[in-house]
PDB file of C-alpha atoms in Angstrom:
ATOM      1  CA  UNK A 100    -287.011  39.253-166.913  1.00 87.00           C
ATOM      2  CA  UNK A 101    -284.834  37.786-164.288  1.00 93.00           C
ATOM      3  CA  UNK A 102    -285.725  33.926-163.886  1.00 95.00           C
ATOM      4  CA  UNK A 103    -284.543  31.693-161.028  1.00 96.00           C
ATOM      5  CA  UNK A 104    -284.915  27.841-161.785  1.00 97.00           C
ATOM      6  CA  UNK A 105    -285.352  25.306-158.934  1.00 96.00           C
ATOM      7  CA  UNK A 106    -286.010  21.846-159.438  1.00 95.00           C
ATOM      8  CA  UNK A 107    -285.594  18.330-158.067  1.00 92.00           C
ATOM      9  CA  UNK A 108    -283.275  15.290-158.918  1.00 90.00           C
ATOM     10  CA  UNK A 109    -286.155  12.983-160.342  1.00 87.00           C
ATOM     11  CA  UNK A 110    -286.338  14.346-163.857  1.00 87.00           C
ATOM     12  CA  UNK A 111    -284.491  12.082-165.982  1.00 88.00           C
ATOM     13  CA  UNK A 112    -287.748  11.113-168.005  1.00 90.00           C
ATOM     14  CA  UNK A 113    -288.481  14.701-168.758  1.00 91.00           C
ATOM     15  CA  UNK A 114    -284.918  15.628-169.832  1.00 91.00           C
ATOM     16  CA  UNK A 115    -285.877  16.470-173.496  1.00 93.00           C
ATOM     17  CA  UNK A 116    -288.878  18.506-172.206  1.00 93.00           C
ATOM     18  CA  UNK A 117    -286.653  20.320-169.680  1.00 93.00           C
ATOM     19  CA  UNK A 118    -283.984  21.032-172.393  1.00 92.00           C
ATOM     20  CA  UNK A 119    -286.509  22.452-174.691  1.00 92.00           C
ATOM     21  CA  UNK A 120    -287.749  24.572-172.023  1.00 92.00           C
ATOM     22  CA  UNK A 121    -284.320  25.976-170.897  1.00 91.00           C
ATOM     23  CA  UNK A 122    -283.502  26.526-174.278  1.00 88.00           C
ATOM     24  CA  UNK A 123    -286.604  28.561-174.872  1.00 87.00           C
ATOM     25  CA  UNK A 124    -285.618  31.022-172.029  1.00 85.00           C
ATOM     26  CA  UNK A 125    -282.134  32.567-172.687  1.00 69.00           C
ATOM     27  CA  UNK A 126    -283.113  34.205-175.835  1.00 71.00           C
ATOM     28  CA  UNK A 127    -285.564  36.650-173.959  1.00 66.00           C
ATOM     29  CA  UNK A 128    -284.615  36.351-170.246  1.00 76.00           C
ATOM     30  CA  UNK A 129    -281.638  36.446-167.967  1.00 92.00           C
ATOM     31  CA  UNK A 130    -281.837  32.785-166.659  1.00 94.00           C
ATOM     32  CA  UNK A 131    -280.057  31.461-163.411  1.00 95.00           C
ATOM     33  CA  UNK A 132    -280.297  27.944-162.057  1.00 96.00           C
ATOM     34  CA  UNK A 133    -279.936  26.730-158.624  1.00 97.00           C
ATOM     35  CA  UNK A 134    -276.274  25.228-158.882  1.00 96.00           C
ATOM     36  CA  UNK A 135    -277.315  21.636-157.564  1.00 96.00           C
ATOM     37  CA  UNK A 136    -280.106  21.295-159.947  1.00 96.00           C
ATOM     38  CA  UNK A 137    -277.920  22.701-162.770  1.00 96.00           C
ATOM     39  CA  UNK A 138    -275.363  19.951-161.838  1.00 96.00           C
ATOM     40  CA  UNK A 139    -278.123  17.285-161.900  1.00 95.00           C
ATOM     41  CA  UNK A 140    -279.327  18.538-165.185  1.00 95.00           C
ATOM     42  CA  UNK A 141    -275.756  18.375-166.883  1.00 95.00           C
ATOM     43  CA  UNK A 142    -275.502  15.018-165.436  1.00 94.00           C
ATOM     44  CA  UNK A 143    -278.463  13.528-167.041  1.00 93.00           C
ATOM     45  CA  UNK A 144    -277.538  15.136-170.420  1.00 94.00           C
ATOM     46  CA  UNK A 145    -279.545  18.517-170.344  1.00 93.00           C
ATOM     47  CA  UNK A 146    -277.663  21.337-171.990  1.00 92.00           C
ATOM     48  CA  UNK A 147    -277.682  24.462-169.487  1.00 92.00           C
ATOM     49  CA  UNK A 148    -275.466  26.536-171.903  1.00 88.00           C
ATOM     50  CA  UNK A 149    -276.325  30.331-171.672  1.00 87.00           C
ATOM     51  CA  UNK A 150    -277.829  29.931-167.945  1.00 91.00           C
ATOM     52  CA  UNK A 151    -275.910  31.257-164.882  1.00 93.00           C
ATOM     53  CA  UNK A 152    -276.032  29.587-161.516  1.00 95.00           C
ATOM     54  CA  UNK A 153    -276.789  30.708-157.959  1.00 95.00           C
ATOM     55  CA  UNK A 154    -276.444  29.050-154.457  1.00 95.00           C
ATOM     56  CA  UNK A 155    -279.357  28.819-152.125  1.00 93.00           C
ATOM     57  CA  UNK A 156    -277.649  30.410-149.385  1.00 92.00           C
ATOM     58  CA  UNK A 157    -276.887  33.396-151.294  1.00 93.00           C
ATOM     59  CA  UNK A 158    -280.093  33.931-153.221  1.00 95.00           C
ATOM     60  CA  UNK A 159    -281.400  37.341-152.985  1.00 94.00           C
ATOM     61  CA  UNK A 160    -284.593  37.128-155.074  1.00 95.00           C
ATOM     62  CA  UNK A 161    -285.689  37.544-158.495  1.00 95.00           C
ATOM     63  CA  UNK A 162    -288.572  38.729-160.760  1.00 95.00           C
ATOM     64  CA  UNK A 163    -289.764  35.177-161.079  1.00 96.00           C
ATOM     65  CA  UNK A 164    -288.986  31.777-159.736  1.00 97.00           C
ATOM     66  CA  UNK A 165    -289.760  28.568-161.650  1.00 97.00           C
ATOM     67  CA  UNK A 166    -290.016  25.553-159.525  1.00 97.00           C
ATOM     68  CA  UNK A 167    -289.850  22.060-161.585  1.00 96.00           C
ATOM     69  CA  UNK A 168    -290.996  18.991-159.691  1.00 93.00           C
ATOM     70  CA  UNK A 169    -294.146  18.407-157.504  1.00 91.00           C
ATOM     71  CA  UNK A 170    -295.445  20.141-154.766  1.00 91.00           C
ATOM     72  CA  UNK A 171    -292.585  19.136-152.541  1.00 92.00           C
ATOM     73  CA  UNK A 172    -290.103  20.958-154.637  1.00 94.00           C
ATOM     74  CA  UNK A 173    -292.027  24.174-154.265  1.00 95.00           C
ATOM     75  CA  UNK A 174    -292.812  23.671-150.674  1.00 95.00           C
ATOM     76  CA  UNK A 175    -289.082  23.261-149.695  1.00 94.00           C
ATOM     77  CA  UNK A 176    -288.302  26.613-151.305  1.00 96.00           C
ATOM     78  CA  UNK A 177    -291.494  28.514-150.230  1.00 97.00           C
ATOM     79  CA  UNK A 178    -290.059  30.202-147.148  1.00 96.00           C
ATOM     80  CA  UNK A 179    -286.835  31.468-149.222  1.00 96.00           C
ATOM     81  CA  UNK A 180    -289.110  32.812-151.841  1.00 97.00           C
ATOM     82  CA  UNK A 181    -291.617  34.173-149.413  1.00 97.00           C
ATOM     83  CA  UNK A 182    -288.702  36.071-147.601  1.00 95.00           C
ATOM     84  CA  UNK A 183    -287.300  37.367-150.786  1.00 96.00           C
ATOM     85  CA  UNK A 184    -290.865  38.442-152.330  1.00 96.00           C
ATOM     86  CA  UNK A 185    -290.039  36.294-155.351  1.00 97.00           C
ATOM     87  CA  UNK A 186    -293.278  35.087-157.214  1.00 98.00           C
ATOM     88  CA  UNK A 187    -293.214  31.314-158.294  1.00 98.00           C
ATOM     89  CA  UNK A 188    -294.701  29.243-160.996  1.00 97.00           C
ATOM     90  CA  UNK A 189    -294.765  25.778-160.276  1.00 96.00           C
ATOM     91  CA  UNK A 190    -294.033  23.395-163.364  1.00 95.00           C
ATOM     92  CA  UNK A 191    -295.446  20.103-162.362  1.00 92.00           C
ATOM     93  CA  UNK A 192    -293.350  16.684-163.017  1.00 91.00           C
ATOM     94  CA  UNK A 193    -294.530  15.161-160.228  1.00 77.00           C
ATOM     95  CA  UNK A 194    -297.741  13.567-158.716  1.00 75.00           C
ATOM     96  CA  UNK A 195    -300.796  15.578-157.956  1.00 71.00           C
ATOM     97  CA  UNK A 196    -299.150  19.134-158.149  1.00 80.00           C
ATOM     98  CA  UNK A 197    -301.763  21.371-156.446  1.00 86.00           C
ATOM     99  CA  UNK A 198    -299.683  24.282-156.549  1.00 91.00           C
ATOM    100  CA  UNK A 199    -298.407  23.954-160.298  1.00 91.00           C
ATOM    101  CA  UNK A 200    -299.854  26.439-163.041  1.00 92.00           C
ATOM    102  CA  UNK A 201    -298.883  23.610-165.983  1.00 92.00           C
ATOM    103  CA  UNK A 202    -297.086  20.587-166.835  1.00 92.00           C
ATOM    104  CA  UNK A 203    -293.587  20.806-168.233  1.00 92.00           C
ATOM    105  CA  UNK A 204    -294.793  20.606-171.749  1.00 92.00           C
ATOM    106  CA  UNK A 205    -296.870  23.676-171.440  1.00 93.00           C
ATOM    107  CA  UNK A 206    -293.850  25.647-169.822  1.00 94.00           C
ATOM    108  CA  UNK A 207    -292.652  27.653-172.670  1.00 92.00           C
ATOM    109  CA  UNK A 208    -296.291  28.854-173.548  1.00 93.00           C
ATOM    110  CA  UNK A 209    -296.534  29.570-169.642  1.00 94.00           C
ATOM    111  CA  UNK A 210    -293.614  31.705-169.365  1.00 92.00           C
ATOM    112  CA  UNK A 211    -294.671  33.703-172.522  1.00 91.00           C
ATOM    113  CA  UNK A 212    -298.112  34.263-170.755  1.00 93.00           C
ATOM    114  CA  UNK A 213    -296.365  35.539-167.752  1.00 93.00           C
ATOM    115  CA  UNK A 214    -293.957  37.854-169.934  1.00 90.00           C
ATOM    116  CA  UNK A 215    -297.304  39.240-171.511  1.00 91.00           C
ATOM    117  CA  UNK A 216    -298.997  39.714-168.297  1.00 92.00           C
ATOM    118  CA  UNK A 217    -301.562  37.135-168.937  1.00 93.00           C
ATOM    119  CA  UNK A 218    -301.645  35.535-165.558  1.00 95.00           C
ATOM    120  CA  UNK A 219    -302.756  36.357-161.996  1.00 93.00           C
ATOM    121  CA  UNK A 220    -301.218  36.022-158.588  1.00 94.00           C
ATOM    122  CA  UNK A 221    -302.536  34.204-155.451  1.00 95.00           C
ATOM    123  CA  UNK A 222    -301.285  35.168-152.100  1.00 96.00           C
ATOM    124  CA  UNK A 223    -300.762  32.232-150.167  1.00 97.00           C
ATOM    125  CA  UNK A 224    -300.663  32.491-146.226  1.00 97.00           C
ATOM    126  CA  UNK A 225    -297.948  30.746-144.222  1.00 98.00           C
ATOM    127  CA  UNK A 226    -297.446  29.525-140.702  1.00 98.00           C
ATOM    128  CA  UNK A 227    -294.578  30.423-138.216  1.00 98.00           C
ATOM    129  CA  UNK A 228    -293.188  28.494-135.489  1.00 98.00           C
ATOM    130  CA  UNK A 229    -292.749  31.514-133.145  1.00 97.00           C
ATOM    131  CA  UNK A 230    -291.440  30.020-129.891  1.00 97.00           C
ATOM    132  CA  UNK A 231    -290.235  26.726-128.256  1.00 97.00           C
ATOM    133  CA  UNK A 232    -290.631  26.992-124.352  1.00 97.00           C
ATOM    134  CA  UNK A 233    -290.870  30.640-124.758  1.00 96.00           C
ATOM    135  CA  UNK A 234    -287.686  31.066-126.673  1.00 96.00           C
ATOM    136  CA  UNK A 235    -288.036  33.007-129.937  1.00 96.00           C
ATOM    137  CA  UNK A 236    -287.189  30.528-132.914  1.00 94.00           C
ATOM    138  CA  UNK A 237    -285.186  31.740-136.013  1.00 89.00           C
ATOM    139  CA  UNK A 238    -287.747  32.249-139.045  1.00 89.00           C
ATOM    140  CA  UNK A 239    -289.269  28.686-139.402  1.00 95.00           C
ATOM    141  CA  UNK A 240    -291.996  29.108-141.935  1.00 97.00           C
ATOM    142  CA  UNK A 241    -294.503  26.596-143.301  1.00 97.00           C
ATOM    143  CA  UNK A 242    -296.727  26.704-146.261  1.00 98.00           C
ATOM    144  CA  UNK A 243    -298.933  23.692-145.714  1.00 97.00           C
ATOM    145  CA  UNK A 244    -298.668  22.698-142.051  1.00 98.00           C
ATOM    146  CA  UNK A 245    -296.921  22.293-138.786  1.00 98.00           C
ATOM    147  CA  UNK A 246    -297.644  18.853-137.205  1.00 98.00           C
ATOM    148  CA  UNK A 247    -296.904  17.674-134.005  1.00 98.00           C
ATOM    149  CA  UNK A 248    -296.210  13.664-134.021  1.00 96.00           C
ATOM    150  CA  UNK A 249    -295.258  10.838-132.122  1.00 91.00           C
ATOM    151  CA  UNK A 250    -291.779   9.499-131.905  1.00 88.00           C
ATOM    152  CA  UNK A 251    -290.408   6.207-130.798  1.00 80.00           C
ATOM    153  CA  UNK A 252    -293.481   5.201-129.091  1.00 78.00           C
ATOM    154  CA  UNK A 253    -297.167   3.727-129.725  1.00 81.00           C
ATOM    155  CA  UNK A 254    -298.198   5.730-126.648  1.00 86.00           C
ATOM    156  CA  UNK A 255    -300.714   8.687-127.435  1.00 91.00           C
ATOM    157  CA  UNK A 256    -299.842  12.183-126.936  1.00 95.00           C
ATOM    158  CA  UNK A 257    -301.691  14.655-124.576  1.00 97.00           C
ATOM    159  CA  UNK A 258    -301.711  18.168-126.042  1.00 98.00           C
ATOM    160  CA  UNK A 259    -303.347  21.083-123.992  1.00 98.00           C
ATOM    161  CA  UNK A 260    -303.864  23.751-126.687  1.00 98.00           C
ATOM    162  CA  UNK A 261    -304.826  27.355-126.259  1.00 98.00           C
ATOM    163  CA  UNK A 262    -305.822  29.912-128.815  1.00 98.00           C
ATOM    164  CA  UNK A 263    -304.972  33.633-127.976  1.00 98.00           C
ATOM    165  CA  UNK A 264    -304.216  32.537-124.415  1.00 97.00           C
ATOM    166  CA  UNK A 265    -307.777  30.674-123.914  1.00 98.00           C
ATOM    167  CA  UNK A 266    -307.995  27.123-123.212  1.00 98.00           C
ATOM    168  CA  UNK A 267    -309.587  25.173-126.241  1.00 98.00           C
ATOM    169  CA  UNK A 268    -308.949  21.555-125.252  1.00 97.00           C
ATOM    170  CA  UNK A 269    -306.238  18.763-124.501  1.00 97.00           C
ATOM    171  CA  UNK A 270    -306.146  16.759-127.709  1.00 97.00           C
ATOM    172  CA  UNK A 271    -305.344  13.244-127.199  1.00 96.00           C
ATOM    173  CA  UNK A 272    -304.235  10.996-129.652  1.00 96.00           C
ATOM    174  CA  UNK A 273    -301.481  10.384-132.038  1.00 96.00           C
ATOM    175  CA  UNK A 274    -300.755  14.135-133.014  1.00 97.00           C
ATOM    176  CA  UNK A 275    -302.167  17.465-134.235  1.00 98.00           C
ATOM    177  CA  UNK A 276    -301.940  19.103-137.743  1.00 98.00           C
ATOM    178  CA  UNK A 277    -302.252  22.958-137.722  1.00 98.00           C
ATOM    179  CA  UNK A 278    -302.942  23.708-141.530  1.00 98.00           C
ATOM    180  CA  UNK A 279    -303.033  26.650-143.621  1.00 98.00           C
ATOM    181  CA  UNK A 280    -305.788  26.647-146.349  1.00 97.00           C
ATOM    182  CA  UNK A 281    -303.091  25.809-148.917  1.00 96.00           C
ATOM    183  CA  UNK A 282    -302.157  22.945-146.908  1.00 96.00           C
ATOM    184  CA  UNK A 283    -305.807  21.849-146.468  1.00 96.00           C
ATOM    185  CA  UNK A 284    -305.487  19.384-149.257  1.00 94.00           C
ATOM    186  CA  UNK A 285    -302.330  17.927-147.925  1.00 94.00           C
ATOM    187  CA  UNK A 286    -301.667  16.157-144.584  1.00 96.00           C
ATOM    188  CA  UNK A 287    -304.863  17.807-143.131  1.00 97.00           C
ATOM    189  CA  UNK A 288    -307.232  16.099-145.736  1.00 96.00           C
ATOM    190  CA  UNK A 289    -305.448  12.851-145.128  1.00 95.00           C
ATOM    191  CA  UNK A 290    -306.629  12.900-141.134  1.00 96.00           C
ATOM    192  CA  UNK A 291    -310.085  14.103-141.984  1.00 96.00           C
ATOM    193  CA  UNK A 292    -309.729  17.841-141.970  1.00 97.00           C
ATOM    194  CA  UNK A 293    -311.945  19.993-144.349  1.00 97.00           C
ATOM    195  CA  UNK A 294    -310.822  21.337-147.792  1.00 96.00           C
ATOM    196  CA  UNK A 295    -310.650  25.038-147.788  1.00 96.00           C
ATOM    197  CA  UNK A 296    -310.384  27.501-150.539  1.00 95.00           C
ATOM    198  CA  UNK A 297    -306.663  28.870-150.593  1.00 93.00           C
ATOM    199  CA  UNK A 298    -307.651  32.605-150.404  1.00 91.00           C
ATOM    200  CA  UNK A 299    -309.645  32.090-147.215  1.00 95.00           C
ATOM    201  CA  UNK A 300    -308.287  33.701-144.262  1.00 96.00           C
ATOM    202  CA  UNK A 301    -308.234  30.848-141.608  1.00 98.00           C
ATOM    203  CA  UNK A 302    -306.072  28.102-140.215  1.00 98.00           C
ATOM    204  CA  UNK A 303    -307.418  24.591-139.213  1.00 98.00           C
ATOM    205  CA  UNK A 304    -306.526  22.368-136.348  1.00 98.00           C
ATOM    206  CA  UNK A 305    -306.995  18.568-137.049  1.00 98.00           C
ATOM    207  CA  UNK A 306    -306.297  15.928-134.682  1.00 98.00           C
ATOM    208  CA  UNK A 307    -304.737  12.675-135.633  1.00 97.00           C
ATOM    209  CA  UNK A 308    -306.363   9.592-134.715  1.00 95.00           C
ATOM    210  CA  UNK A 309    -308.104  11.102-131.628  1.00 95.00           C
ATOM    211  CA  UNK A 310    -308.902   9.056-128.635  1.00 93.00           C
ATOM    212  CA  UNK A 311    -312.250  10.626-128.466  1.00 91.00           C
ATOM    213  CA  UNK A 312    -314.786  10.615-131.269  1.00 87.00           C
ATOM    214  CA  UNK A 313    -315.885  14.212-130.272  1.00 92.00           C
ATOM    215  CA  UNK A 314    -312.516  15.561-131.120  1.00 94.00           C
ATOM    216  CA  UNK A 315    -312.936  16.968-134.597  1.00 95.00           C
ATOM    217  CA  UNK A 316    -311.147  19.572-136.749  1.00 97.00           C
ATOM    218  CA  UNK A 317    -311.758  22.934-136.012  1.00 98.00           C
ATOM    219  CA  UNK A 318    -311.295  26.205-138.154  1.00 98.00           C
ATOM    220  CA  UNK A 319    -310.251  29.352-136.640  1.00 98.00           C
ATOM    221  CA  UNK A 320    -309.059  33.055-137.652  1.00 97.00           C
ATOM    222  CA  UNK A 321    -305.801  33.202-139.111  1.00 96.00           C
ATOM    223  CA  UNK A 322    -304.910  35.787-136.587  1.00 96.00           C
ATOM    224  CA  UNK A 323    -304.901  33.321-133.757  1.00 98.00           C
ATOM    225  CA  UNK A 324    -302.082  32.435-131.639  1.00 98.00           C
ATOM    226  CA  UNK A 325    -301.884  28.840-130.779  1.00 98.00           C
ATOM    227  CA  UNK A 326    -299.849  27.368-127.821  1.00 98.00           C
ATOM    228  CA  UNK A 327    -299.486  23.482-127.685  1.00 98.00           C
ATOM    229  CA  UNK A 328    -297.945  21.507-124.758  1.00 98.00           C
ATOM    230  CA  UNK A 329    -296.979  18.180-125.864  1.00 97.00           C
ATOM    231  CA  UNK A 330    -296.743  15.480-123.303  1.00 96.00           C
ATOM    232  CA  UNK A 331    -295.954  11.979-123.640  1.00 94.00           C
ATOM    233  CA  UNK A 332    -294.562   8.812-121.962  1.00 91.00           C
ATOM    234  CA  UNK A 333    -291.608   8.889-124.310  1.00 91.00           C
ATOM    235  CA  UNK A 334    -288.661  11.234-123.996  1.00 93.00           C
ATOM    236  CA  UNK A 335    -289.167  12.863-127.412  1.00 94.00           C
ATOM    237  CA  UNK A 336    -291.718  14.034-129.758  1.00 95.00           C
ATOM    238  CA  UNK A 337    -291.419  15.249-133.308  1.00 96.00           C
ATOM    239  CA  UNK A 338    -292.548  18.647-134.722  1.00 97.00           C
ATOM    240  CA  UNK A 339    -292.815  18.534-138.827  1.00 97.00           C
ATOM    241  CA  UNK A 340    -292.728  22.034-140.395  1.00 97.00           C
ATOM    242  CA  UNK A 341    -293.958  21.028-143.980  1.00 96.00           C
ATOM    243  CA  UNK A 342    -292.283  17.787-143.634  1.00 91.00           C
ATOM    244  CA  UNK A 343    -289.124  18.933-142.192  1.00 93.00           C
ATOM    245  CA  UNK A 344    -288.874  17.277-138.780  1.00 94.00           C
ATOM    246  CA  UNK A 345    -287.349  18.360-135.507  1.00 95.00           C
ATOM    247  CA  UNK A 346    -287.095  16.560-132.484  1.00 96.00           C
ATOM    248  CA  UNK A 347    -288.073  17.933-129.202  1.00 97.00           C
ATOM    249  CA  UNK A 348    -288.246  16.615-125.831  1.00 96.00           C
ATOM    250  CA  UNK A 349    -291.599  15.675-124.224  1.00 95.00           C
ATOM    251  CA  UNK A 350    -293.151  18.661-122.088  1.00 96.00           C
ATOM    252  CA  UNK A 351    -292.189  20.899-124.623  1.00 97.00           C
ATOM    253  CA  UNK A 352    -294.524  23.870-125.506  1.00 98.00           C
ATOM    254  CA  UNK A 353    -294.849  25.322-128.894  1.00 98.00           C
ATOM    255  CA  UNK A 354    -296.285  28.621-130.071  1.00 98.00           C
ATOM    256  CA  UNK A 355    -297.412  28.843-133.526  1.00 98.00           C
ATOM    257  CA  UNK A 356    -298.988  31.861-135.590  1.00 98.00           C
ATOM    258  CA  UNK A 357    -299.447  33.373-138.990  1.00 97.00           C
ATOM    259  CA  UNK A 358    -296.183  34.255-140.746  1.00 97.00           C
ATOM    260  CA  UNK A 359    -295.735  38.017-141.728  1.00 95.00           C
ATOM    261  CA  UNK A 360    -294.669  36.771-145.235  1.00 94.00           C
ATOM    262  CA  UNK A 361    -296.973  35.384-148.138  1.00 96.00           C
ATOM    263  CA  UNK A 362    -295.849  33.516-151.073  1.00 98.00           C
ATOM    264  CA  UNK A 363    -296.766  34.966-154.297  1.00 97.00           C
ATOM    265  CA  UNK A 364    -297.989  31.828-156.549  1.00 97.00           C
ATOM    266  CA  UNK A 365    -298.479  32.437-160.329  1.00 96.00           C
ATOM    267  CA  UNK A 366    -301.514  30.926-161.904  1.00 94.00           C
ATOM    268  CA  UNK A 367    -303.383  30.882-165.213  1.00 91.00           C
ATOM    269  CA  UNK A 368    -306.062  33.575-165.621  1.00 88.00           C
ATOM    270  CA  UNK A 369    -308.520  30.476-166.038  1.00 86.00           C
ATOM    271  CA  UNK A 370    -307.411  28.265-163.197  1.00 84.00           C
ATOM    272  CA  UNK A 371    -309.847  28.092-160.237  1.00 82.00           C
ATOM    273  CA  UNK A 372    -310.006  26.119-157.259  1.00 84.00           C
ATOM    274  CA  UNK A 373    -313.198  24.052-158.299  1.00 85.00           C
ATOM    275  CA  UNK A 374    -311.127  23.017-161.343  1.00 81.00           C
ATOM    276  CA  UNK A 375    -308.156  21.873-159.184  1.00 81.00           C
ATOM    277  CA  UNK A 376    -310.464  19.798-157.212  1.00 84.00           C
ATOM    278  CA  UNK A 377    -312.231  18.133-160.064  1.00 85.00           C
ATOM    279  CA  UNK A 378    -308.958  17.470-161.670  1.00 80.00           C
ATOM    280  CA  UNK A 379    -306.636  16.227-158.744  1.00 78.00           C
ATOM    281  CA  UNK A 380    -309.303  14.420-156.506  1.00 81.00           C
ATOM    282  CA  UNK A 381    -311.099  12.963-159.646  1.00 81.00           C
ATOM    283  CA  UNK A 382    -314.490  14.777-158.421  1.00 82.00           C
ATOM    284  CA  UNK A 383    -317.496  13.578-160.741  1.00 73.00           C
ATOM    285  CA  UNK A 384    -315.009  10.753-162.498  1.00 72.00           C
ATOM    286  CA  UNK A 385    -316.526   7.498-163.039  1.00 70.00           C
ATOM    287  CA  UNK A 386    -314.510   4.898-161.092  1.00 68.00           C
ATOM    288  CA  UNK A 387    -316.691   1.838-162.213  1.00 65.00           C
TER     289      UNK A 387
END
């Protein structure tokens, strides 16, 4: 199996486990490591001998990608992996790890399960920023959300919003989060949006600190095309695509829709969404 390994540079306390994991791979697999991550691993004393290296700019896909870190690490590579149709397994060394299949200590066993076909794939929908002011964008994809935010001002943003060309409302407040089901437990949840099973075919629009209590989150079909015009007293506003921010002038209109690509996420056979919520959100735990 051809395995591509990605990771972040906050792994020093896991270096012994990372070394054990990497050492377990080359015997049965062709392993390549993202060049910057490989350099970091060697810097903290992890032996990468036996593994090749690759540059993100020239990555053409693999039979399996391994993302080592938190959800942010996987998010940062989600668009690349979706475009190259590379399935990914998340190895969590971060905080919550909603997208991860296991912790680092369980990683060798997880790879063995994948090798033996003892796993399942979850196809995660993604968003695409289609246009800015009527001009097509390069392929800008989001696994979690596209968020419209204030910049350099405390004044509210006024956001006339249409769905499939029909006026929905004018949101007024601090911003607007447009989320996939995968992203429903991220920024969307923190602003009061609903938690949605990742396999559901929908999108969520959740206003941030709306100036009217009647402005509530809304769930729409995932074939919806959403246009938002962003007006504020400030000169600039911010559009965040899975945390990667771009600055646009006030008055800009953005068009957002479902992306043509899906991200294939590897999970254990016994993994389910209810278990994730109980574990990550401590549902049912006695906090007294």
